[in-house]
């Protein structure tokens, strides 16, 4: 990458997401890459990264296109393909940019959802009809005022492929001001969701949260709180050290009825700050969420910090204080005594749902025994973790479920590791199921590891 400045490209991230990060065999040349990818559009540059000492290719290259849609289409079509006979399949991702701290793959939601400004008279059908010419649409959402139900003149369009979203941004009328949308969940009101879909379609599988039981104390020992205090509001600030997604936070706090709003705070580069704003429709729900989730471990080992924050509402009058006290009392009474349509609010359901040490967005098979330590390794997987490395025991628990796992090896000082298997089919199944998935708030990229270098004067790698 050091020689980028010598190339005739003024801005490598203009337009955004127009540059590919390609992992290939070391024998693949710049000309082969250019010939292979030129069918997808105008190539502005190809760079093969080389070792500074030996000048040998490292097996990593960058391909810069003139348009984002061209780069996305190339990624979709070429990822996992073989360029020349006898070489391994290549890996193709959208290269990291200033607005993103990681390379992005085909399944990245941030590349498929666009945010648009629309006439307030538009219905969701109008929105879909306008943007369907650029590709197959998964859903459309129009943002509405919760009090009046009127359109805010803003909407989201989610495509199935990144190239389709890019085409829409590039070619739609400029009055729509189309841009890639920041990941965020919608509020609980039904009008914020497209017809024929359920809220779980947007939560990333909120039902998976059921394995996390909120601790219920003895109601006879429940502490007495002065709800007249101005400290209590309907808005909460959540702090977390783990790299939780907005979907995970939404699913957790949505276990308590009445959540209106959930937004993960991000910096100018789109990176999560470890804080989220939560707002409920009533004071009682907010108080209950604060009491139950402040200090709650999610995922295990990460303790959430939940505090009230000022939401600008006037509570100085006697009527306001009485209303707060009444709503809070109603909420607490409903929690302990009243019937609830939400299973998670029933004490009996909590006792039936023990806390799991593994929280993931994929259904895992049951655990299996590790293979004997002296087993011969038939396949190794290379795993990249984001934002942090998972503990070895958690990784063993996850990767052993596909059978024949020999051992887990984490590389010191880096967010990567190796999984050694005694059976190639088991390793392939683990890679197929776990690649791109979340485990305890950590996303994993799982791929086949390069074979260890065999050098006569050195021992073979043991991981």
Short mmCIF file of C-alpha atoms in Angstrom, two decimals:
data_model
loop_
_atom_site.label_atom_id
_atom_site.label_comp_id
_atom_site.label_asym_id
_atom_site.label_seq_id
_atom_site.Cartn_x
_atom_site.Cartn_y
_atom_site.Cartn_z
CA UNK A 1 0.00 0.00 0.00
CA UNK A 2 2.99 2.28 0.33
CA UNK A 3 3.12 2.83 -3.41
CA UNK A 4 -0.45 4.15 -3.63
CA UNK A 5 0.75 7.75 -3.65
CA UNK A 6 2.65 7.10 -6.86
CA UNK A 7 -0.48 5.94 -8.68
CA UNK A 8 -2.72 8.20 -10.73
CA UNK A 9 -5.75 8.01 -8.44
CA UNK A 10 -6.54 11.18 -6.52
CA UNK A 11 -8.91 9.68 -3.94
CA UNK A 12 -9.01 5.95 -3.34
CA UNK A 13 -12.39 6.21 -1.56
CA UNK A 14 -14.12 8.30 -4.24
CA UNK A 15 -16.78 7.16 -4.74
CA UNK A 16 -17.20 5.22 -1.49
CA UNK A 17 -17.05 1.41 -1.64
CA UNK A 18 -15.46 1.41 -5.10
CA UNK A 19 -12.25 -0.38 -4.10
CA UNK A 20 -11.89 -4.14 -3.66
CA UNK A 21 -9.67 -6.06 -1.27
CA UNK A 22 -8.73 -9.34 -2.96
CA UNK A 23 -6.99 -12.34 -1.38
CA UNK A 24 -5.44 -14.60 -4.03
CA UNK A 25 -2.69 -17.11 -4.58
CA UNK A 26 0.74 -15.47 -4.66
CA UNK A 27 1.17 -16.51 -8.30
CA UNK A 28 -1.69 -14.31 -9.55
CA UNK A 29 -0.29 -11.32 -11.42
CA UNK A 30 -1.55 -7.76 -11.84
CA UNK A 31 -2.41 -8.40 -15.48
CA UNK A 32 -4.49 -11.46 -14.57
CA UNK A 33 -6.40 -9.45 -12.00
CA UNK A 34 -7.03 -6.62 -14.46
CA UNK A 35 -8.24 -9.01 -17.17
CA UNK A 36 -10.49 -10.85 -14.73
CA UNK A 37 -12.17 -7.81 -13.19
CA UNK A 38 -12.34 -5.52 -16.24
CA UNK A 39 -15.57 -7.20 -17.41
CA UNK A 40 -17.38 -5.56 -14.47
CA UNK A 41 -16.52 -1.96 -15.28
CA UNK A 42 -13.90 0.77 -15.62
CA UNK A 43 -10.81 -0.12 -13.58
CA UNK A 44 -8.82 2.86 -12.34
CA UNK A 45 -6.01 0.90 -10.77
CA UNK A 46 -4.74 -2.50 -9.66
CA UNK A 47 -2.19 -2.88 -6.87
CA UNK A 48 -0.49 -6.13 -5.90
CA UNK A 49 0.91 -5.85 -2.37
CA UNK A 50 4.51 -7.11 -2.15
CA UNK A 51 6.90 -7.88 0.66
CA UNK A 52 9.21 -4.92 1.24
CA UNK A 53 12.25 -7.14 1.68
CA UNK A 54 11.83 -9.92 -0.88
CA UNK A 55 9.58 -8.00 -3.33
CA UNK A 56 7.52 -11.16 -3.61
CA UNK A 57 3.69 -10.86 -3.82
CA UNK A 58 1.89 -11.40 -0.51
CA UNK A 59 -1.27 -12.77 -2.09
CA UNK A 60 -3.19 -9.55 -1.35
CA UNK A 61 -4.30 -7.06 -3.99
CA UNK A 62 -6.53 -4.01 -4.44
CA UNK A 63 -8.72 -3.24 -7.46
CA UNK A 64 -10.16 0.28 -7.81
CA UNK A 65 -13.28 0.82 -9.94
CA UNK A 66 -14.75 4.08 -11.22
CA UNK A 67 -18.16 3.31 -9.70
CA UNK A 68 -19.35 1.65 -6.50
CA UNK A 69 -21.90 -0.50 -8.34
CA UNK A 70 -19.11 -1.96 -10.47
CA UNK A 71 -17.03 -2.91 -7.44
CA UNK A 72 -20.03 -4.42 -5.65
CA UNK A 73 -21.02 -6.46 -8.70
CA UNK A 74 -17.44 -7.73 -9.05
CA UNK A 75 -17.45 -8.76 -5.39
CA UNK A 76 -20.77 -10.59 -5.76
CA UNK A 77 -19.69 -12.46 -8.88
CA UNK A 78 -16.04 -13.24 -8.11
CA UNK A 79 -15.95 -14.08 -4.39
CA UNK A 80 -15.03 -17.75 -4.06
CA UNK A 81 -14.17 -18.16 -7.75
CA UNK A 82 -10.91 -19.54 -9.19
CA UNK A 83 -8.97 -17.19 -11.48
CA UNK A 84 -6.52 -19.69 -12.96
CA UNK A 85 -6.30 -23.45 -12.85
CA UNK A 86 -4.37 -24.88 -9.93
CA UNK A 87 -4.88 -21.86 -7.66
CA UNK A 88 -7.16 -21.52 -4.65
CA UNK A 89 -10.52 -19.66 -4.77
CA UNK A 90 -10.11 -15.95 -4.25
CA UNK A 91 -11.74 -13.86 -1.53
CA UNK A 92 -13.23 -10.54 -2.64
CA UNK A 93 -14.37 -7.83 -0.20
CA UNK A 94 -15.08 -4.11 -0.31
CA UNK A 95 -11.85 -2.56 0.98
CA UNK A 96 -11.67 -0.69 4.27
CA UNK A 97 -12.09 3.07 3.96
CA UNK A 98 -12.04 6.09 6.24
CA UNK A 99 -15.75 5.64 6.90
CA UNK A 100 -15.35 1.95 7.77
CA UNK A 101 -12.84 0.21 10.03
CA UNK A 102 -13.18 -3.14 8.29
CA UNK A 103 -13.53 -4.79 4.92
CA UNK A 104 -17.15 -5.45 3.94
CA UNK A 105 -18.55 -8.61 2.37
CA UNK A 106 -21.60 -9.50 0.28
CA UNK A 107 -23.79 -10.06 3.35
CA UNK A 108 -23.02 -6.70 4.97
CA UNK A 109 -26.34 -4.90 5.63
CA UNK A 110 -24.63 -1.52 5.45
CA UNK A 111 -24.13 -2.07 1.71
CA UNK A 112 -27.73 -3.03 0.89
CA UNK A 113 -29.93 -0.43 2.65
CA UNK A 114 -30.33 3.14 1.40
CA UNK A 115 -31.86 6.20 3.06
CA UNK A 116 -33.92 8.55 0.88
CA UNK A 117 -35.83 11.82 1.06
CA UNK A 118 -39.29 11.43 -0.47
CA UNK A 119 -42.54 13.42 -0.90
CA UNK A 120 -44.73 13.16 2.18
CA UNK A 121 -47.55 11.87 -0.02
CA UNK A 122 -45.58 8.70 -0.87
CA UNK A 123 -46.85 5.34 0.33
CA UNK A 124 -44.60 2.32 0.75
CA UNK A 125 -45.93 1.02 -2.57
CA UNK A 126 -44.95 4.31 -4.23
CA UNK A 127 -41.48 4.03 -2.73
CA UNK A 128 -41.09 0.44 -3.90
CA UNK A 129 -42.38 1.24 -7.36
CA UNK A 130 -39.89 4.10 -7.68
CA UNK A 131 -36.80 2.11 -6.72
CA UNK A 132 -37.58 -1.40 -7.99
CA UNK A 133 -35.99 -0.68 -11.37
CA UNK A 134 -32.56 -0.92 -9.77
CA UNK A 135 -33.01 -4.42 -8.33
CA UNK A 136 -35.05 -6.75 -6.17
CA UNK A 137 -36.26 -5.00 -3.01
CA UNK A 138 -36.48 -6.86 0.30
CA UNK A 139 -38.54 -4.17 2.06
CA UNK A 140 -39.39 -0.47 2.13
CA UNK A 141 -40.08 1.62 5.24
CA UNK A 142 -41.45 5.15 5.51
CA UNK A 143 -40.67 7.00 8.73
CA UNK A 144 -43.79 8.43 10.35
CA UNK A 145 -44.64 10.79 13.17
CA UNK A 146 -45.82 8.63 16.04
CA UNK A 147 -48.29 11.19 17.31
CA UNK A 148 -50.01 11.99 14.00
CA UNK A 149 -49.14 9.02 11.82
CA UNK A 150 -48.03 11.38 9.05
CA UNK A 151 -44.99 10.69 6.90
CA UNK A 152 -41.78 12.51 7.80
CA UNK A 153 -40.74 12.55 4.14
CA UNK A 154 -37.96 10.04 4.83
CA UNK A 155 -37.65 6.35 4.08
CA UNK A 156 -35.45 3.27 3.77
CA UNK A 157 -35.13 0.83 0.88
CA UNK A 158 -33.41 -2.50 1.51
CA UNK A 159 -32.10 -4.44 -1.51
CA UNK A 160 -30.94 -8.03 -1.64
CA UNK A 161 -27.56 -7.18 -3.16
CA UNK A 162 -25.01 -4.38 -2.58
CA UNK A 163 -24.72 -3.73 -6.34
CA UNK A 164 -28.45 -2.98 -6.52
CA UNK A 165 -28.26 -0.44 -3.69
CA UNK A 166 -25.27 1.22 -5.35
CA UNK A 167 -27.08 1.41 -8.68
CA UNK A 168 -30.03 3.10 -6.99
CA UNK A 169 -27.77 5.70 -5.35
CA UNK A 170 -25.93 6.38 -8.61
CA UNK A 171 -28.92 6.54 -10.96
CA UNK A 172 -32.01 7.69 -9.04
CA UNK A 173 -33.25 11.28 -9.27
CA UNK A 174 -30.97 13.53 -7.20
CA UNK A 175 -33.98 14.99 -5.37
CA UNK A 176 -34.19 11.72 -3.41
CA UNK A 177 -30.74 12.43 -1.92
CA UNK A 178 -30.09 8.68 -1.70
CA UNK A 179 -27.23 7.54 0.52
CA UNK A 180 -26.27 4.31 2.27
CA UNK A 181 -28.18 4.08 5.55
CA UNK A 182 -26.63 3.69 8.97
CA UNK A 183 -27.80 0.46 10.62
CA UNK A 184 -30.63 1.27 13.00
CA UNK A 185 -33.83 -0.40 14.13
CA UNK A 186 -37.32 0.94 13.87
CA UNK A 187 -39.54 1.78 16.82
CA UNK A 188 -42.26 -0.55 17.98
CA UNK A 189 -45.18 1.11 16.24
CA UNK A 190 -46.68 -1.04 13.47
CA UNK A 191 -46.65 1.75 10.91
CA UNK A 192 -42.86 1.70 10.88
CA UNK A 193 -42.84 -1.80 9.35
CA UNK A 194 -43.79 -2.86 5.83
CA UNK A 195 -47.07 -4.69 5.43
CA UNK A 196 -46.88 -8.44 5.72
CA UNK A 197 -43.75 -8.46 7.85
CA UNK A 198 -43.15 -8.83 11.56
CA UNK A 199 -40.97 -6.73 13.82
CA UNK A 200 -38.60 -9.69 14.28
CA UNK A 201 -37.68 -9.28 10.60
CA UNK A 202 -35.85 -6.11 11.64
CA UNK A 203 -34.44 -7.25 14.97
CA UNK A 204 -31.96 -9.80 13.66
CA UNK A 205 -33.87 -12.53 15.47
CA UNK A 206 -35.11 -11.09 18.74
CA UNK A 207 -36.37 -14.49 19.79
CA UNK A 208 -32.76 -15.51 20.27
CA UNK A 209 -32.67 -13.24 23.30
CA UNK A 210 -34.87 -15.69 25.19
CA UNK A 211 -31.83 -17.61 26.31
CA UNK A 212 -30.93 -14.59 28.45
CA UNK A 213 -33.07 -14.61 31.56
CA UNK A 214 -33.51 -11.25 33.29
CA UNK A 215 -32.98 -11.77 37.04
CA UNK A 216 -36.21 -11.35 39.02
CA UNK A 217 -35.81 -10.47 42.71
CA UNK A 218 -38.20 -11.42 45.48
CA UNK A 219 -41.11 -8.93 45.22
CA UNK A 220 -41.29 -8.75 49.00
CA UNK A 221 -37.73 -7.41 49.06
CA UNK A 222 -38.12 -4.99 46.17
CA UNK A 223 -36.60 -1.67 47.12
CA UNK A 224 -38.84 1.34 47.62
CA UNK A 225 -38.13 4.12 45.12
CA UNK A 226 -39.35 7.69 45.30
CA UNK A 227 -40.80 8.05 41.81
CA UNK A 228 -41.48 11.73 42.36
CA UNK A 229 -37.80 12.47 41.88
CA UNK A 230 -36.92 14.32 38.68
CA UNK A 231 -34.05 11.85 38.26
CA UNK A 232 -36.37 9.29 36.69
CA UNK A 233 -37.19 9.74 33.00
CA UNK A 234 -38.41 7.64 30.09
CA UNK A 235 -34.95 7.79 28.48
CA UNK A 236 -31.94 5.62 29.30
CA UNK A 237 -28.27 5.66 28.29
CA UNK A 238 -26.67 2.23 27.97
CA UNK A 239 -22.89 1.73 28.08
CA UNK A 240 -21.15 -1.48 27.00
CA UNK A 241 -17.53 -2.53 26.57
CA UNK A 242 -18.37 -5.37 24.16
CA UNK A 243 -19.00 -4.57 20.52
CA UNK A 244 -22.76 -5.10 20.58
CA UNK A 245 -24.83 -4.33 17.50
CA UNK A 246 -27.95 -2.20 17.51
CA UNK A 247 -29.98 -5.32 16.73
CA UNK A 248 -28.74 -7.02 19.91
CA UNK A 249 -29.45 -4.00 22.10
CA UNK A 250 -32.89 -3.54 20.57
CA UNK A 251 -33.75 -7.22 21.12
CA UNK A 252 -32.63 -7.09 24.77
CA UNK A 253 -34.45 -3.88 25.78
CA UNK A 254 -37.50 -4.78 23.72
CA UNK A 255 -38.11 -7.64 26.17
CA UNK A 256 -39.69 -4.92 28.33
CA UNK A 257 -42.91 -3.64 26.71
CA UNK A 258 -43.19 -0.02 25.62
CA UNK A 259 -39.84 0.66 23.95
CA UNK A 260 -40.21 3.53 21.47
CA UNK A 261 -36.66 4.19 20.38
CA UNK A 262 -33.23 2.55 20.26
CA UNK A 263 -30.16 4.08 18.67
CA UNK A 264 -26.52 3.05 18.94
CA UNK A 265 -24.33 6.15 19.15
CA UNK A 266 -21.69 6.36 16.39
CA UNK A 267 -18.82 8.71 15.61
CA UNK A 268 -18.21 10.55 12.34
CA UNK A 269 -16.69 7.41 10.83
CA UNK A 270 -19.68 5.19 11.66
CA UNK A 271 -17.90 3.40 14.52
CA UNK A 272 -19.97 2.49 17.57
CA UNK A 273 -19.02 4.49 20.67
CA UNK A 274 -20.21 1.83 23.12
CA UNK A 275 -23.29 3.88 24.09
CA UNK A 276 -26.94 3.57 23.10
CA UNK A 277 -29.99 5.74 23.73
CA UNK A 278 -33.17 3.88 24.75
CA UNK A 279 -36.58 5.53 25.23
CA UNK A 280 -39.82 3.98 26.49
CA UNK A 281 -43.42 5.15 26.09
CA UNK A 282 -43.98 5.24 29.86
CA UNK A 283 -41.99 5.86 32.99
CA UNK A 284 -42.76 2.46 34.53
CA UNK A 285 -41.13 0.55 31.67
CA UNK A 286 -38.03 2.74 31.84
CA UNK A 287 -37.74 2.27 35.62
CA UNK A 288 -38.17 -1.48 35.24
CA UNK A 289 -35.54 -1.62 32.46
CA UNK A 290 -33.10 0.37 34.60
CA UNK A 291 -33.62 -1.87 37.62
CA UNK A 292 -33.38 -5.15 35.74
CA UNK A 293 -30.68 -4.44 33.14
CA UNK A 294 -28.22 -2.17 34.96
CA UNK A 295 -25.33 -4.51 35.77
CA UNK A 296 -26.81 -7.33 33.69
CA UNK A 297 -24.14 -9.42 31.91
CA UNK A 298 -24.80 -9.48 28.18
CA UNK A 299 -23.06 -11.33 26.71
CA UNK A 300 -21.61 -13.18 29.74
CA UNK A 301 -18.57 -11.26 30.99
CA UNK A 302 -19.78 -7.87 29.69
CA UNK A 303 -21.68 -5.91 32.33
CA UNK A 304 -24.11 -3.30 30.99
CA UNK A 305 -24.33 0.12 32.66
CA UNK A 306 -27.80 1.69 32.39
CA UNK A 307 -28.61 5.20 33.64
CA UNK A 308 -31.47 7.66 33.33
CA UNK A 309 -30.80 10.71 31.19
CA UNK A 310 -32.70 14.00 30.98
CA UNK A 311 -35.35 13.89 28.23
CA UNK A 312 -36.64 17.44 28.51
CA UNK A 313 -40.06 16.62 29.95
CA UNK A 314 -41.53 18.82 32.68
CA UNK A 315 -42.10 16.95 35.94
CA UNK A 316 -42.14 19.89 38.30
CA UNK A 317 -45.90 20.07 38.83
CA UNK A 318 -47.91 17.99 41.27
CA UNK A 319 -49.88 16.47 38.38
CA UNK A 320 -46.68 15.34 36.70
CA UNK A 321 -45.36 13.79 39.90
CA UNK A 322 -48.64 11.98 40.52
CA UNK A 323 -48.70 10.68 36.94
CA UNK A 324 -45.18 9.31 37.24
CA UNK A 325 -45.95 7.62 40.52
CA UNK A 326 -49.21 6.15 39.17
CA UNK A 327 -47.61 4.78 35.96
CA UNK A 328 -44.65 3.32 37.86
CA UNK A 329 -46.98 1.65 40.37
CA UNK A 330 -49.07 0.23 37.53
CA UNK A 331 -45.98 -1.17 35.83
CA UNK A 332 -44.68 -2.83 38.97
CA UNK A 333 -48.11 -4.27 39.71
CA UNK A 334 -48.38 -5.69 36.19
CA UNK A 335 -44.93 -7.26 36.47
CA UNK A 336 -45.78 -9.24 39.59
CA UNK A 337 -49.53 -9.78 39.52
CA UNK A 338 -51.17 -8.97 36.22
CA UNK A 339 -51.52 -11.18 33.14
CA UNK A 340 -49.18 -10.34 30.30
CA UNK A 341 -49.14 -11.17 26.66
CA UNK A 342 -45.36 -11.11 26.77
CA UNK A 343 -43.88 -14.39 27.85
CA UNK A 344 -40.74 -12.74 29.16
CA UNK A 345 -42.69 -10.81 31.80
CA UNK A 346 -43.90 -13.98 33.56
CA UNK A 347 -41.72 -15.19 36.43
CA UNK A 348 -42.39 -18.82 35.49
CA UNK A 349 -40.90 -18.30 32.06
CA UNK A 350 -37.68 -16.88 33.52
CA UNK A 351 -37.11 -19.92 35.69
CA UNK A 352 -37.47 -22.08 32.60
CA UNK A 353 -34.85 -20.13 30.67
CA UNK A 354 -31.35 -20.45 32.15
CA UNK A 355 -28.67 -18.05 30.99
CA UNK A 356 -26.58 -19.53 28.18
CA UNK A 357 -22.88 -18.85 27.91
CA UNK A 358 -23.21 -18.77 24.12
CA UNK A 359 -25.29 -16.06 22.45
CA UNK A 360 -25.26 -16.32 18.66
CA UNK A 361 -27.36 -15.47 15.60
CA UNK A 362 -27.29 -19.01 14.19
CA UNK A 363 -28.74 -22.32 15.40
CA UNK A 364 -25.86 -24.52 16.59
CA UNK A 365 -25.84 -28.33 16.82
CA UNK A 366 -25.23 -29.94 20.23
CA UNK A 367 -21.65 -30.00 21.59
CA UNK A 368 -19.43 -32.93 20.64
CA UNK A 369 -16.27 -34.32 22.22
CA UNK A 370 -12.91 -32.99 21.10
CA UNK A 371 -10.75 -35.25 18.96
CA UNK A 372 -7.67 -36.73 20.69
CA UNK A 373 -4.83 -34.17 20.92
CA UNK A 374 -2.49 -36.41 18.92
CA UNK A 375 -4.93 -36.68 15.98
CA UNK A 376 -3.57 -35.77 12.58
CA UNK A 377 -4.94 -32.44 11.31
CA UNK A 378 -6.76 -32.83 7.99
CA UNK A 379 -7.96 -29.22 7.78
CA UNK A 380 -7.34 -25.89 9.51
CA UNK A 381 -9.67 -22.90 9.66
CA UNK A 382 -8.47 -19.32 9.97
CA UNK A 383 -10.80 -17.07 11.98
CA UNK A 384 -10.79 -13.26 12.18
CA UNK A 385 -12.62 -11.66 15.13
CA UNK A 386 -14.23 -8.21 15.30
CA UNK A 387 -14.11 -6.19 17.48
CA UNK A 388 -12.31 -8.48 19.97
CA UNK A 389 -11.07 -12.06 20.31
CA UNK A 390 -13.33 -14.59 22.01
CA UNK A 391 -12.05 -16.73 24.92
CA UNK A 392 -10.63 -20.14 24.04
CA UNK A 393 -13.26 -22.06 26.01
CA UNK A 394 -16.08 -20.25 24.18
CA UNK A 395 -14.47 -21.01 20.81
CA UNK A 396 -14.02 -24.67 21.73
CA UNK A 397 -17.69 -24.82 22.73
CA UNK A 398 -18.77 -23.34 19.38
CA UNK A 399 -16.41 -25.08 16.96
CA UNK A 400 -16.53 -28.52 18.60
CA UNK A 401 -20.21 -28.85 17.67
CA UNK A 402 -19.33 -29.90 14.13
CA UNK A 403 -17.14 -32.78 15.29
CA UNK A 404 -13.44 -33.73 15.10
CA UNK A 405 -12.10 -30.44 16.56
CA UNK A 406 -8.57 -31.07 17.82
CA UNK A 407 -7.67 -27.70 19.31
CA UNK A 408 -8.12 -23.92 19.21
CA UNK A 409 -5.07 -21.70 18.81
CA UNK A 410 -5.26 -17.92 19.25
CA UNK A 411 -2.47 -15.77 17.86
CA UNK A 412 -1.03 -13.58 20.61
CA UNK A 413 -1.53 -9.84 20.10
CA UNK A 414 -3.82 -10.29 17.10
CA UNK A 415 -7.56 -10.77 16.67
CA UNK A 416 -7.18 -14.02 14.76
CA UNK A 417 -6.98 -17.72 15.51
CA UNK A 418 -6.82 -21.22 14.05
CA UNK A 419 -9.18 -24.18 14.49
CA UNK A 420 -7.58 -27.56 13.80
CA UNK A 421 -9.82 -30.43 12.68
CA UNK A 422 -9.18 -34.15 12.22
CA UNK A 423 -11.84 -34.37 9.52
CA UNK A 424 -12.08 -32.05 6.50
CA UNK A 425 -15.86 -32.41 6.15
CA UNK A 426 -16.39 -31.25 9.74
CA UNK A 427 -14.18 -28.22 9.15
CA UNK A 428 -16.05 -27.35 5.93
CA UNK A 429 -19.38 -27.55 7.75
CA UNK A 430 -18.12 -25.29 10.56
CA UNK A 431 -16.88 -22.73 8.03
CA UNK A 432 -20.18 -22.81 6.11
CA UNK A 433 -22.31 -22.31 9.23
CA UNK A 434 -20.16 -19.86 11.21
CA UNK A 435 -18.66 -17.53 8.61
CA UNK A 436 -20.00 -14.01 9.13
CA UNK A 437 -21.91 -14.95 12.28
CA UNK A 438 -22.01 -13.27 15.69
CA UNK A 439 -20.99 -15.05 18.90
CA UNK A 440 -21.31 -13.13 22.19
CA UNK A 441 -21.20 -9.80 20.38
CA UNK A 442 -18.19 -10.73 18.23
CA UNK A 443 -18.44 -11.21 14.47
CA UNK A 444 -16.32 -14.01 13.00
CA UNK A 445 -14.96 -14.41 9.49
CA UNK A 446 -14.13 -18.08 9.02
CA UNK A 447 -12.06 -19.27 6.07
CA UNK A 448 -9.71 -22.07 5.11
CA UNK A 449 -6.20 -21.49 6.44
CA UNK A 450 -3.17 -21.63 4.19
CA UNK A 451 -1.23 -24.85 4.66
CA UNK A 452 1.78 -24.54 7.00
CA UNK A 453 5.07 -23.89 5.25
CA UNK A 454 7.28 -26.94 5.30
CA UNK A 455 10.87 -25.96 5.95
CA UNK A 456 13.49 -28.64 6.51
CA UNK A 457 15.38 -26.71 9.20
CA UNK A 458 12.29 -25.79 11.22
CA UNK A 459 9.60 -27.73 13.00
CA UNK A 460 6.16 -27.78 11.41
CA UNK A 461 3.53 -25.55 12.96
CA UNK A 462 1.42 -27.30 15.55
CA UNK A 463 -1.65 -25.12 15.13
#
